mmCIF file of C-alpha atoms in Angstrom:
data_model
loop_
_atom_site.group_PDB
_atom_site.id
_atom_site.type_symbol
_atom_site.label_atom_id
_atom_site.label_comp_id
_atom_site.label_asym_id
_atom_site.label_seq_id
_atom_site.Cartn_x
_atom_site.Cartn_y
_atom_site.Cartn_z
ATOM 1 C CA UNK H 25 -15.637 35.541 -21.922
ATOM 2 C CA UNK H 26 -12.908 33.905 -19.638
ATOM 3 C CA UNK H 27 -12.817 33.912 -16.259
ATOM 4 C CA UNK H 28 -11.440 36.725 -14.223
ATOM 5 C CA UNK H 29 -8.456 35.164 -12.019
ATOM 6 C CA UNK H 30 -8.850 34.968 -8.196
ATOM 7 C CA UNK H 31 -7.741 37.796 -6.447
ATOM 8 C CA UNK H 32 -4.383 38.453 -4.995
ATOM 9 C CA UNK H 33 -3.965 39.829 -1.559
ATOM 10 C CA UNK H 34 -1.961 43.095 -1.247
ATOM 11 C CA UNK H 35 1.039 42.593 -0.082
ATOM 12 C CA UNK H 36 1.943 44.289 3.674
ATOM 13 C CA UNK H 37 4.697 45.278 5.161
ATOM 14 C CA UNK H 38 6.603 43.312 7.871
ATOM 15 C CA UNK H 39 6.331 45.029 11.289
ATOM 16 C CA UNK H 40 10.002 45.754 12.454
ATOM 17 C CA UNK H 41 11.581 43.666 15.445
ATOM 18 C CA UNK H 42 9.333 40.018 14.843
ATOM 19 C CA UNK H 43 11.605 37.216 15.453
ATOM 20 C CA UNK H 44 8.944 34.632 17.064
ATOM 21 C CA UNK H 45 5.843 33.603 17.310
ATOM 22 C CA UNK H 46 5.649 35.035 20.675
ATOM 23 C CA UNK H 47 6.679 38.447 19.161
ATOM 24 C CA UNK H 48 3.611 38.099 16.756
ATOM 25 C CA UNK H 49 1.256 37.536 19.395
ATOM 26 C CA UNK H 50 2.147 40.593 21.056
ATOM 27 C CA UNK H 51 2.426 42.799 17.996
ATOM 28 C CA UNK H 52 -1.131 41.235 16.893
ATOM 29 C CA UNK H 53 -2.777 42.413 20.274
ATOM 30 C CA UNK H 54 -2.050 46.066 18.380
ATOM 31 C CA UNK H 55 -4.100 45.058 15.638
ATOM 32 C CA UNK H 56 -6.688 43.529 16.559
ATOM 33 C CA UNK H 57 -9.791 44.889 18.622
ATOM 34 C CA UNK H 58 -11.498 43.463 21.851
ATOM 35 C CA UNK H 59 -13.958 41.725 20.003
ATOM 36 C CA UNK H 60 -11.785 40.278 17.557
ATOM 37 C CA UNK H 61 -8.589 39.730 20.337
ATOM 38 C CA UNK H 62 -11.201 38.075 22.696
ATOM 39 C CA UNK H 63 -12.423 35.570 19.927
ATOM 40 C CA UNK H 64 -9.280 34.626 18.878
ATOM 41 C CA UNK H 65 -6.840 34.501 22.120
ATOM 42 C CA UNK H 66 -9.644 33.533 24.373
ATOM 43 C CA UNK H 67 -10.528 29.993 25.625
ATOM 44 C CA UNK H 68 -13.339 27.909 27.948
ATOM 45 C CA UNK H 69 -13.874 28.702 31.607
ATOM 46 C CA UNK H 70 -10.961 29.472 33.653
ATOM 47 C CA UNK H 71 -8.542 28.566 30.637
ATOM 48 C CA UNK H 72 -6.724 25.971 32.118
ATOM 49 C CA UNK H 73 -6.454 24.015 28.775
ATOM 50 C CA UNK H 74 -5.082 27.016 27.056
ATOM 51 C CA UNK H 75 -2.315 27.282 29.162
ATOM 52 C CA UNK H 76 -1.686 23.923 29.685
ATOM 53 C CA UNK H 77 -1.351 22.946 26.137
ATOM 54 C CA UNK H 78 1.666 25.383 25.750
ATOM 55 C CA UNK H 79 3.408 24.558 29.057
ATOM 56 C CA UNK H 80 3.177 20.925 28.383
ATOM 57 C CA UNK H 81 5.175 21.179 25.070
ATOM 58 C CA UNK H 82 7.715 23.359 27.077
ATOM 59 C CA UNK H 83 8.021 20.706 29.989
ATOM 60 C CA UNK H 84 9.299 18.051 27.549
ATOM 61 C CA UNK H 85 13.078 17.740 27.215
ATOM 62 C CA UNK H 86 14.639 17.276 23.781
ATOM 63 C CA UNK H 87 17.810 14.461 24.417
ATOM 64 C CA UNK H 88 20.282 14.999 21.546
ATOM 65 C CA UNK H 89 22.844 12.449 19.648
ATOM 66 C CA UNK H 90 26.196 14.104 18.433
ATOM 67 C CA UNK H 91 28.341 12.936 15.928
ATOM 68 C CA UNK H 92 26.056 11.803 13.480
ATOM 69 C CA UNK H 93 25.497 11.782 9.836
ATOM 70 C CA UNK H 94 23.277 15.283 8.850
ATOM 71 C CA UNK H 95 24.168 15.733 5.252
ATOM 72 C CA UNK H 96 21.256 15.786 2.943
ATOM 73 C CA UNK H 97 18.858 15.759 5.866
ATOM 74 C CA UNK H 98 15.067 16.966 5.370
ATOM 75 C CA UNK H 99 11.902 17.872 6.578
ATOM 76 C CA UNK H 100 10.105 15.752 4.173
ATOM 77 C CA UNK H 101 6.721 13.402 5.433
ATOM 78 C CA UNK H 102 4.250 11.235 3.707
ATOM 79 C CA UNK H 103 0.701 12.199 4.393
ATOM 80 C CA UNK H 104 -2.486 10.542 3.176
ATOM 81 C CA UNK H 105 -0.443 9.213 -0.386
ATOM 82 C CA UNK H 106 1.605 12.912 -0.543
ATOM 83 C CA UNK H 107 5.072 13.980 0.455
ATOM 84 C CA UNK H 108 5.103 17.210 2.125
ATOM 85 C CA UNK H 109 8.140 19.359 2.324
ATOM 86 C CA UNK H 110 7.795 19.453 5.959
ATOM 87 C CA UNK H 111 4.895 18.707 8.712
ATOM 88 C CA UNK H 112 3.216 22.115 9.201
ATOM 89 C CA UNK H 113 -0.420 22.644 7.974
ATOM 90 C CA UNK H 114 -2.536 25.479 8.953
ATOM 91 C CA UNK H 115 -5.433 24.845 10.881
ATOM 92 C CA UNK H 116 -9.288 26.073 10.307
ATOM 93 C CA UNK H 117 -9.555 29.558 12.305
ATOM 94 C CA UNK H 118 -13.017 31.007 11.388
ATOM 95 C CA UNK H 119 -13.923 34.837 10.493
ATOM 96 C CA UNK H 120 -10.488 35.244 9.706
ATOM 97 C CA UNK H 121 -11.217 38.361 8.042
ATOM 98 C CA UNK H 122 -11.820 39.590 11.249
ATOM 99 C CA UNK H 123 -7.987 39.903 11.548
ATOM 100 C CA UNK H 124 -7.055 41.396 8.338
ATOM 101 C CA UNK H 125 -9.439 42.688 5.371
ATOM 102 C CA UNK H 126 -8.119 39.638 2.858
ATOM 103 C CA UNK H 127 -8.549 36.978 5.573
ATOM 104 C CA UNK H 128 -8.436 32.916 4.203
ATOM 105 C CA UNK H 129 -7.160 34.174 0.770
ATOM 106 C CA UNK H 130 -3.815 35.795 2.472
ATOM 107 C CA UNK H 131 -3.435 32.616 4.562
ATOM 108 C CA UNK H 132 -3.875 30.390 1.589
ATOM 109 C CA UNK H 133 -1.524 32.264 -0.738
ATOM 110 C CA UNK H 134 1.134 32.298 1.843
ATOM 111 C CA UNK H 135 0.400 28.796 3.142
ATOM 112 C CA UNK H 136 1.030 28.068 -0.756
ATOM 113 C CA UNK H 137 4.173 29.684 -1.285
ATOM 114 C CA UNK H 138 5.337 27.671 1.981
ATOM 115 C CA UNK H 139 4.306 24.727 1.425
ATOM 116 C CA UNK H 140 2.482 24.144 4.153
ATOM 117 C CA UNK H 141 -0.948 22.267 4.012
ATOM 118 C CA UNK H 142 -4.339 24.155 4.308
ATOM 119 C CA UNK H 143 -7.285 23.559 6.016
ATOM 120 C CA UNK H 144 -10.142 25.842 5.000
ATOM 121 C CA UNK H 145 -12.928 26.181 8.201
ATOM 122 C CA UNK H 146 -16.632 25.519 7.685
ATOM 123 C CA UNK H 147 -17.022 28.920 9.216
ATOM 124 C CA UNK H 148 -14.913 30.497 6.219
ATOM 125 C CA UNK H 149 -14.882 34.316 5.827
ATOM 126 C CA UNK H 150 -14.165 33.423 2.220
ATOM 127 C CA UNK H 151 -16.120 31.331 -0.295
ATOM 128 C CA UNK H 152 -14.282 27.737 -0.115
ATOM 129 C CA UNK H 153 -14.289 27.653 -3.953
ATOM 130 C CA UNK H 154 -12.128 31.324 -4.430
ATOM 131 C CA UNK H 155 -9.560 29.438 -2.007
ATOM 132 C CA UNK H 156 -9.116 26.598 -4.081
ATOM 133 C CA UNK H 157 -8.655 28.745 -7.336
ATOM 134 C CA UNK H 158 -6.523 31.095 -5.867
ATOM 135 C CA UNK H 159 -3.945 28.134 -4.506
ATOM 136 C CA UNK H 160 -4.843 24.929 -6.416
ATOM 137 C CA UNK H 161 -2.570 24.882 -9.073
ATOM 138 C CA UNK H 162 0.321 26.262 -7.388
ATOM 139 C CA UNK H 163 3.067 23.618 -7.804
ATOM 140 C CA UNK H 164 4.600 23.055 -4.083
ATOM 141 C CA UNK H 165 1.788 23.942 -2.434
ATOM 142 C CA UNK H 166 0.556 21.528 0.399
ATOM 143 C CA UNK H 167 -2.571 19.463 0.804
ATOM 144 C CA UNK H 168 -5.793 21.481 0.254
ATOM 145 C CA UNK H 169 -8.853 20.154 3.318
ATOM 146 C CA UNK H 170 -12.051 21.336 4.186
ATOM 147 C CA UNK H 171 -13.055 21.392 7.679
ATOM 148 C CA UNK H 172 -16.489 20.612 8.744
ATOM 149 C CA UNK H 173 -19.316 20.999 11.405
ATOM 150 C CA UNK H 174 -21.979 18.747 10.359
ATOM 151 C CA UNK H 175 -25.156 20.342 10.457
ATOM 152 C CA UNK H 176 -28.811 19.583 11.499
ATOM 153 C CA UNK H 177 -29.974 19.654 7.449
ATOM 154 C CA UNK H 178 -28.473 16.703 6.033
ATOM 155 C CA UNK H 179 -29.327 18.115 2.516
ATOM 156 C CA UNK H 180 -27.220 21.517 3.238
ATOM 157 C CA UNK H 181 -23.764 19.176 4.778
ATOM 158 C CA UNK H 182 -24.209 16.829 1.655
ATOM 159 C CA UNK H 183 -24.247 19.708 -0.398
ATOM 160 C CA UNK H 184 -21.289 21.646 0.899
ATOM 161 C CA UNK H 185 -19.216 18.665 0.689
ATOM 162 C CA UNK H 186 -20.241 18.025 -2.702
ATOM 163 C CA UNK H 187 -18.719 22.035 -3.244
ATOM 164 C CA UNK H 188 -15.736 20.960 -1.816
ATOM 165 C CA UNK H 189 -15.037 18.128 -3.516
ATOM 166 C CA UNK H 190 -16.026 20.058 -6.900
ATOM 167 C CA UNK H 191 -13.680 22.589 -6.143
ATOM 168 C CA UNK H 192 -10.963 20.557 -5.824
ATOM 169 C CA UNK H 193 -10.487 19.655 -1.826
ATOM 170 C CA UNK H 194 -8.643 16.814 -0.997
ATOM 171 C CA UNK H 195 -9.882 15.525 2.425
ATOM 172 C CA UNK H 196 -12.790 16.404 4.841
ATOM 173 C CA UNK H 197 -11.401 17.046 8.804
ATOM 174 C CA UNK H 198 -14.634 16.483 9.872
ATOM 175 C CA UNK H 199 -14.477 18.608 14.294
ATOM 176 C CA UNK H 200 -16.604 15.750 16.415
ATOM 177 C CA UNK H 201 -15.216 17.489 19.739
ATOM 178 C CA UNK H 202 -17.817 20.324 19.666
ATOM 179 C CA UNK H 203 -21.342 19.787 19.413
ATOM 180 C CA UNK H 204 -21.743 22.664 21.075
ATOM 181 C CA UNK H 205 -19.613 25.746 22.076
ATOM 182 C CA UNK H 206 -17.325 26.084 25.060
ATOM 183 C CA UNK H 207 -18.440 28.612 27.740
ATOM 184 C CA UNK H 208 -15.708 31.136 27.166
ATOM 185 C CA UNK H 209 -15.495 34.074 29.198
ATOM 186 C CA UNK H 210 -13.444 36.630 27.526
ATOM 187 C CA UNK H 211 -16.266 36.455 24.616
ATOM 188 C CA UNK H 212 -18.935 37.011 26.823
ATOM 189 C CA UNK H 213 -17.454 40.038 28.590
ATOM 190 C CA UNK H 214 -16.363 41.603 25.323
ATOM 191 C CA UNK H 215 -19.812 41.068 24.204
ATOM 192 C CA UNK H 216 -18.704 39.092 21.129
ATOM 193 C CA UNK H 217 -19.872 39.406 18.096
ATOM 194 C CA UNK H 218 -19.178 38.814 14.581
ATOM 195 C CA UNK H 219 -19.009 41.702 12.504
ATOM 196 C CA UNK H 220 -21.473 41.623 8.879
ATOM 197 C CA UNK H 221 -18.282 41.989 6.634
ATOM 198 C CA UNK H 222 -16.297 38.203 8.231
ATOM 199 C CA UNK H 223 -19.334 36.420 8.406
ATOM 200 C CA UNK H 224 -19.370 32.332 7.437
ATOM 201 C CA UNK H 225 -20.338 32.413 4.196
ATOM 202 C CA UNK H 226 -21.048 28.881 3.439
ATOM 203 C CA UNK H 227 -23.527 29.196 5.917
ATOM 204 C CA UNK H 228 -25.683 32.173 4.920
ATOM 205 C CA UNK H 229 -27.836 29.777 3.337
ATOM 206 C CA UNK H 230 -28.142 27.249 6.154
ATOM 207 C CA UNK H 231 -32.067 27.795 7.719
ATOM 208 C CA UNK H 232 -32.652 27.419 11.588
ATOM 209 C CA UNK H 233 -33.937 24.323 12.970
ATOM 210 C CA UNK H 234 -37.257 23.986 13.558
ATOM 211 C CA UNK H 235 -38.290 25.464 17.273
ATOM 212 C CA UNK H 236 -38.472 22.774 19.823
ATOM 213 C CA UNK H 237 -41.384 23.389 22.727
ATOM 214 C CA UNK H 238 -39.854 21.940 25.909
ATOM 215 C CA UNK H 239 -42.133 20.890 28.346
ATOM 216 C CA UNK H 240 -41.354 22.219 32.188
ATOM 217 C CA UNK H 241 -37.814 20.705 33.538
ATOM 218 C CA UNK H 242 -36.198 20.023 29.745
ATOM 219 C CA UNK H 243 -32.906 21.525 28.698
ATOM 220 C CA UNK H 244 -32.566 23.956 25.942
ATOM 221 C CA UNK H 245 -29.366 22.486 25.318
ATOM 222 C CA UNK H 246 -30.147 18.498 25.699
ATOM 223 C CA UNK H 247 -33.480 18.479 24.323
ATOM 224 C CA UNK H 248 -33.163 20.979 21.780
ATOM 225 C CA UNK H 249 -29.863 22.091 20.855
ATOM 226 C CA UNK H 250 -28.367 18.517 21.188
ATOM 227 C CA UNK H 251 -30.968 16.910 18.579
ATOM 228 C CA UNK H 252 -28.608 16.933 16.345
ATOM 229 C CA UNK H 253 -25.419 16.506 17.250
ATOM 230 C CA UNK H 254 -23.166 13.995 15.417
ATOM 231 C CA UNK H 255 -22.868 10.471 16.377
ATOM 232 C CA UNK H 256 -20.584 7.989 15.041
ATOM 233 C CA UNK H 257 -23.422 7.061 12.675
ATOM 234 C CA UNK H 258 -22.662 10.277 10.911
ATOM 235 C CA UNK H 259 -19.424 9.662 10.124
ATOM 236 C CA UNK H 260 -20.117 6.349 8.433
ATOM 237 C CA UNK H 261 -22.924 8.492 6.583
ATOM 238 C CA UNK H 262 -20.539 11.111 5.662
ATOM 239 C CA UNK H 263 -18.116 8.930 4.495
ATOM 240 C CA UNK H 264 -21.192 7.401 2.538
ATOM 241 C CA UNK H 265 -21.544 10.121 0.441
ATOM 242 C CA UNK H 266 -18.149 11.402 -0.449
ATOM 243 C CA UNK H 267 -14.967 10.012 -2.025
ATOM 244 C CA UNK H 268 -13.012 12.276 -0.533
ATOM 245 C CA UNK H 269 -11.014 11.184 3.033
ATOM 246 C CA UNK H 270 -12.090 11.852 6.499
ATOM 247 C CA UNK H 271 -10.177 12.474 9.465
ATOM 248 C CA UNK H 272 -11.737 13.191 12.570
ATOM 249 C CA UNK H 273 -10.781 16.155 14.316
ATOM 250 C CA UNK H 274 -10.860 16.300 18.143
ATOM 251 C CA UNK H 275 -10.140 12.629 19.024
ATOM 252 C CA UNK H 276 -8.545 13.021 23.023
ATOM 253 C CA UNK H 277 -10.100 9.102 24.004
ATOM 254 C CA UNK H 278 -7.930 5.716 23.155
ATOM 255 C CA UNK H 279 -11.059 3.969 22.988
ATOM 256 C CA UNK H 280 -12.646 6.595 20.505
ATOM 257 C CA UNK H 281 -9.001 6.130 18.429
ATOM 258 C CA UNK H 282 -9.972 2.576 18.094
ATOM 259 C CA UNK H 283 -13.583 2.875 16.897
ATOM 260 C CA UNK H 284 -12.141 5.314 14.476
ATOM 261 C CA UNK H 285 -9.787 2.917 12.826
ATOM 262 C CA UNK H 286 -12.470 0.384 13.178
ATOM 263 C CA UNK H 287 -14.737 2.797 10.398
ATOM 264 C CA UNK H 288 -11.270 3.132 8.729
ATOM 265 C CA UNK H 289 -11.306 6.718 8.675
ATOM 266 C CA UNK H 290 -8.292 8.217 6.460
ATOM 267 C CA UNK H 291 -6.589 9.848 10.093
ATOM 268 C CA UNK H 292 -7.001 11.210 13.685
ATOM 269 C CA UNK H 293 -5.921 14.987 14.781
ATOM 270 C CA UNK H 294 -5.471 14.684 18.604
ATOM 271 C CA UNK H 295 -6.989 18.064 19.830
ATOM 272 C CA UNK H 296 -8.728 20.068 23.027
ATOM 273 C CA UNK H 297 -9.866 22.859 20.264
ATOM 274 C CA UNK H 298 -7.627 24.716 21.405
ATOM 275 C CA UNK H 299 -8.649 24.727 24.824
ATOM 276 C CA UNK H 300 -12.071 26.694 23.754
ATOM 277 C CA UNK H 301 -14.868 24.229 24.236
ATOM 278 C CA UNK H 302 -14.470 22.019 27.361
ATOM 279 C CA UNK H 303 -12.308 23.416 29.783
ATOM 280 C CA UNK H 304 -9.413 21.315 32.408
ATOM 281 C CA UNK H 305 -9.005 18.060 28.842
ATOM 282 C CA UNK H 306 -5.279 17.726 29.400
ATOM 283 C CA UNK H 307 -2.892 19.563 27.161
ATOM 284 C CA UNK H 308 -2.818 17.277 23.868
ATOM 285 C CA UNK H 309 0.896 16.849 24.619
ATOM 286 C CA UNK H 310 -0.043 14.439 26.809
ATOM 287 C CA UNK H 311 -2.747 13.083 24.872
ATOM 288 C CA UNK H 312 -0.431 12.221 22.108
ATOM 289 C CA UNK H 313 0.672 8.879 22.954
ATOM 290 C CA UNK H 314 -1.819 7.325 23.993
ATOM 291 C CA UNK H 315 -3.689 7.857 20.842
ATOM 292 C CA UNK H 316 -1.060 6.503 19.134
ATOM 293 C CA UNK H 317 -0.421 3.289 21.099
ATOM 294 C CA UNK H 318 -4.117 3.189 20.196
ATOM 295 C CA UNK H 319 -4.082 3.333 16.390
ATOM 296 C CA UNK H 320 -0.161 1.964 16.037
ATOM 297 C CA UNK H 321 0.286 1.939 12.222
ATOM 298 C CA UNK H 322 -3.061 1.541 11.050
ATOM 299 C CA UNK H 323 -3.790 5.625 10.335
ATOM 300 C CA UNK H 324 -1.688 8.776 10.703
ATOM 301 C CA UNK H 325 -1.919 10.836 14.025
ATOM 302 C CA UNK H 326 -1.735 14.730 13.417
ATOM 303 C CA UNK H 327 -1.684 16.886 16.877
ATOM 304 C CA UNK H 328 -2.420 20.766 17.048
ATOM 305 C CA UNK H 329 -2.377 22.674 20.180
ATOM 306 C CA UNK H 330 0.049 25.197 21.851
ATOM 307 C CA UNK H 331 2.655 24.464 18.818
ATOM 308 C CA UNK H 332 4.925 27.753 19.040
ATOM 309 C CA UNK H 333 8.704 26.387 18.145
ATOM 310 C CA UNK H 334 10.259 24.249 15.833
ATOM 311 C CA UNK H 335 10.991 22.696 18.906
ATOM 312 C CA UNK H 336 7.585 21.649 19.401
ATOM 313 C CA UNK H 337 7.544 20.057 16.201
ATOM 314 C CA UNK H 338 9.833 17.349 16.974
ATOM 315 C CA UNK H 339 8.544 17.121 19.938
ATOM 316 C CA UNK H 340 5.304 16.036 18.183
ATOM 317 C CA UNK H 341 7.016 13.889 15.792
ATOM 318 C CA UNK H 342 9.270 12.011 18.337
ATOM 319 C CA UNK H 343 5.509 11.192 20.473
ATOM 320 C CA UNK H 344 4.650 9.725 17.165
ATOM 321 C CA UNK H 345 2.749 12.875 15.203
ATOM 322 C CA UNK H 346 2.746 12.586 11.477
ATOM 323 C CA UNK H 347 1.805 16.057 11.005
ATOM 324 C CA UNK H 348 0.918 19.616 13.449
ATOM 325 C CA UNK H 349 -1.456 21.903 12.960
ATOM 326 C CA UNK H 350 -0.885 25.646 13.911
ATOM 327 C CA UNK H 351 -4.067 27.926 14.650
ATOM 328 C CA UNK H 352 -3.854 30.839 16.633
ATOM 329 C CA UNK H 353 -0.260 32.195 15.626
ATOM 330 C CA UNK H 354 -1.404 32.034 11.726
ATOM 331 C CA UNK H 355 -3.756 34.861 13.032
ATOM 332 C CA UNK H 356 -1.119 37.098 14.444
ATOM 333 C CA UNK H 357 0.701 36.971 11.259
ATOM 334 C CA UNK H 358 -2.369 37.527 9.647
ATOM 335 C CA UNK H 359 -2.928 40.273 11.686
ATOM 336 C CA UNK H 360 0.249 42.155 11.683
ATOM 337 C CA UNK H 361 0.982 41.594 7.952
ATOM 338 C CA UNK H 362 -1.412 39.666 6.250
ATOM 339 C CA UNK H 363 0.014 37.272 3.716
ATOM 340 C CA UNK H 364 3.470 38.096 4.083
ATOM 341 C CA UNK H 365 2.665 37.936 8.517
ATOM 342 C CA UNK H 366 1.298 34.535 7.621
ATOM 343 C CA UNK H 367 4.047 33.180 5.792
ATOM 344 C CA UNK H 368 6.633 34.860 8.384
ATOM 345 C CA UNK H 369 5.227 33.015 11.245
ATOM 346 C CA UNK H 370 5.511 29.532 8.810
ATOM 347 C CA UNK H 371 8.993 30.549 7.817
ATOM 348 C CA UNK H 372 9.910 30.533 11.300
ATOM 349 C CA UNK H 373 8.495 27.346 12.431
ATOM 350 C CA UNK H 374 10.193 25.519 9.365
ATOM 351 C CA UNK H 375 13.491 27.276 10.174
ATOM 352 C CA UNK H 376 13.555 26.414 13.838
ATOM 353 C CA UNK H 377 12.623 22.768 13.102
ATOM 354 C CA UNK H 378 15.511 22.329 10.618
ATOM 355 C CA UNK H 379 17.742 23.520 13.400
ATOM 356 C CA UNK H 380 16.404 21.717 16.194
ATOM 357 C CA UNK H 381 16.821 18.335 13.958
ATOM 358 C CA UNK H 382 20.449 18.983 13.724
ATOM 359 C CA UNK H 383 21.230 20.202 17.020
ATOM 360 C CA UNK H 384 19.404 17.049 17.668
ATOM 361 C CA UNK H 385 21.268 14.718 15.537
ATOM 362 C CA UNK H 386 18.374 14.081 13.448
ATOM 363 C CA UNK H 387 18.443 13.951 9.362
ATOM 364 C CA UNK H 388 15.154 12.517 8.488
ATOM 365 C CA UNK H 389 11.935 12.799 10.630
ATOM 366 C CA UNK H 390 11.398 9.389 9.884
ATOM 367 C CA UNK H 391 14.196 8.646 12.176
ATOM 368 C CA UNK H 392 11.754 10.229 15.116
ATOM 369 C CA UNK H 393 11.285 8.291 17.921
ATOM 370 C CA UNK H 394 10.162 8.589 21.906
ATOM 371 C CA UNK H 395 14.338 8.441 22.602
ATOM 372 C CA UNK H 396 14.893 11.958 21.293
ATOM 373 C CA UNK H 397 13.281 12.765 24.526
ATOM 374 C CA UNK H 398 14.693 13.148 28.026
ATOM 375 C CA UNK H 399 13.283 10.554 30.206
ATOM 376 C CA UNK H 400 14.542 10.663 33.980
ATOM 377 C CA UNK H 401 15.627 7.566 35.589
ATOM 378 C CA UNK H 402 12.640 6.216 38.008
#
C-alpha cells in the first residue's frame, strides 16, 4: 500500500493592515497567550541583549553609490556548495505549535515556496522526518538543517543524527552557546510551561540522567547539571560520526572562531540566542566583524539576531555575513496566519532587501563590502 503524502497545512487568511515585521509582532501579541507570548518574546535577566541586538542594526548607517549599473541585479549567494535565491533562512524556534496548531510544517511549506533555507530545532513540535517529506522535493526550496542540543546519552544524539541524515537533512547547526538555560524572567512570572499537544518530540524518548548526590557546598548546576555539557571534544566526536556538515551555532569569541576553523567545521552563525540565555553579550551586530576578521575566507559567517528589515540584511552582508537567520518574527507570521503569515513576513524581508540594494547602488551581494556603510570621519 503506498504511502499516504505528508500533510498540508490549511491555508489562513492574512490579517488586514500587515505591512512589517513590526506590524506582525503586534498583531501576534493577539494570538498568542501569556505562556506562549512570554516564551517566545521574552529574553535573560533584565533583557538588555534583546534590545540591544535590534538597536544596534538600527544605529548602522547604510552609505549609498548613485549612478550605477542595476540591471539584472540579484539576491543570489553561495552557501555550503548551493546557490540560494537570496540570504534568508529560518532559524530553529522550538514548540512552534505553540503559535499555531500546524506549527514546523506551516513554516517549512512556506519557507519552501520562498526559498528560504530551513532549520528544523532539536526541540521540534513536529517529527523531523514529516518536515523533510513535506518540503524535500520541492524544487526551489532552500537548504534543509537540523539543529541540535547534544545530549547527556551519546547513544540517543548519535541516533537522532543518524534520523536526520536518513531523512534527508543537509547540515547539523549544532547550539554550543547554551549548556544551560538563560534565567528569563517573563517565563518565570508567567509560570511557563509547555503545553502536552507542542511538546519536543524527538525527545520523548530521551531518559533522565542518572541522579547525582552532592555532598554539602556542591552546585546543582556545576556538579550535576553541567556533567555533561559539550566541550570542543564533542564536536570533533560529532563530526566523527556523521557525513553531514556542522556549523556551530552561538560562536560570539574571535578566539573560539579560530579553534573552529582549526576542526574545520563547515561554518560559524554569530549569535547571543537571541538574547535568552546570558544576558548584557553585545548585540551580534557588533560581534560580526570580529568573527570574521577571525575566520577571513576559510568558512562562511551566518549572523541572526534582531534582523527586522531588508535593511538589516545588507547590513549583515556588507559586515561580511554570508547568510541571516530570522527567529522570532517567523513566529508572528506563524501566529497570525500560519503558512501564508510565515511566508508574508519572508516576502517582506526579500522585498525590502531588493530595494535597499538598489537604493544602495548594489546589483550583486557579492559586491558587499564594509564601504556601503557610513563611517564618520575620526
Amino acid at each position: 500500500m503506498p504511502a499516504a503524502p505528508p500533510p498540508v497545512p490549511a491555508v489562513d487568511r492574512l490579517p488586514a493592515g500587515l505591512a512589517t515585521l513590526a506590524d506582525h509582532e503586534a498583531h501576534a501579541r493577539t494570538r498568542l497567550d501569556d505562556n506562549a507570548w512570554a516564551y517566545f518574546s521574552g529574553g535573560a535577566g533584565d533583557e538588555i541583549t534583546l534590545r540591544a541586538n535590534r538597536a544596534a542594526w538600527d544605529a548602522l548607517q547604510l552609505h549609498p553609490r548613485v549612478l550605477r549599473p542595476l540591471q539584472g541585479g540579484n539576491t543570489r549567494v553561495e552557501l555550503l556548495g548551493r546557490q540560494l535565491a537570496h540570504p534568508i533562512l529560518v532559524a530553529p524556534v522550538a514548540f512552534q505549535r505553540m503559535a499555531h496548531a500546524d506549527g514546523e510544517l506551516a513554516t517549512a511549506h512556506a519557507a519552501s515556496a520562498l526559498g528560504a533555507g530551513l532549520v528544523l530545532s532539536t526541540q521540534a513540535s513536529t517529527p523531523l522526518e514529516a518536515i523533510a517529506a513535506a518540503i524535500a522535493h520541492e524544487p526551489g526550496r532552500g537548504p534543509l538543517w537540523f539543529q541540535l542540543y547534544l545530549q547527556h546519552d551519546r547513544g540517543f544524539t548519535r541516533a537522532l543524527v543518524q534520523r536526520a541524515e536518513q531523512a534527508g537533512y543537509e547540515a547539523l547547526v549544532l547550539t554550543v552557546d547554551a549548556p544551560t538555560s538563560g534565567a528569563r524572567d517573563r517565563e518565570r512570572r508567567a509560570g511557563f510551561q509547555v503545553p502536552p499537544h507542542a511538546a519536543a518530540v524527538h525527545l520523548a524518548a530521551l531518559s533522565p540522567p542518572p541522579p547525582v548526590m552532592l555532598a554539602p557546598g556542591q552546585s546543582a548546576l556545576f556538579d550535576a547539571l553541567l556533567q555533561h555539557a559539550p566541550t570542543w571534544d564533542d564536536v570533533h566526536w560529532l563530526q566523527s560520526i556523521s557525513r553531514l556538515p556542522v556549523l556551530l551555532k552561538g560562536v560570539t569569541h574571535a578566539q573560539d572562531a579560530r579553534q573552529a576553523a582549526a576542526l574545520q567545521v563547515a561554518g560559524l552563525i554569530v549569535s547571543n540566542h537571541g538574547g535568552r540565555t546570558l544576558d548584557t553579550v553585545p548585540p551580534t551586530a557588533v560581534l560580526l566583524p570580529p568573527i570574521v576578521d577571525a575566520v577571513g575566507s576559510t568558512l562562511p559567517v551566518l549572523v541572526d539576531g534582531g534582523i527586522r528589515r531588508g535593511t538589516d540584511i545588507l547590513k549583515a552582508m556588507a559586515l561580511g555575513a554570508r547568510a541571516v537567520l530570522v527567529g522570532r518574527p517567523v513566529v508572528w507570521g506563524l501566529a497570525n496566519a500560519g503558512a501564508v503569515g510565515v511566508a508574508h513576513v519572508l516576502r517582506l524581508l526579500r522585498d525590502e532587501l531588493e530595494i535597499a540594494m538598489a537604493l544602495c547602488g548594489c546589483a550583486n551581494l557579492a559586491d558587499c563590502s564594509p564601504q556601503m556603510l557610513w563611517r564618520a570621519a575620526p
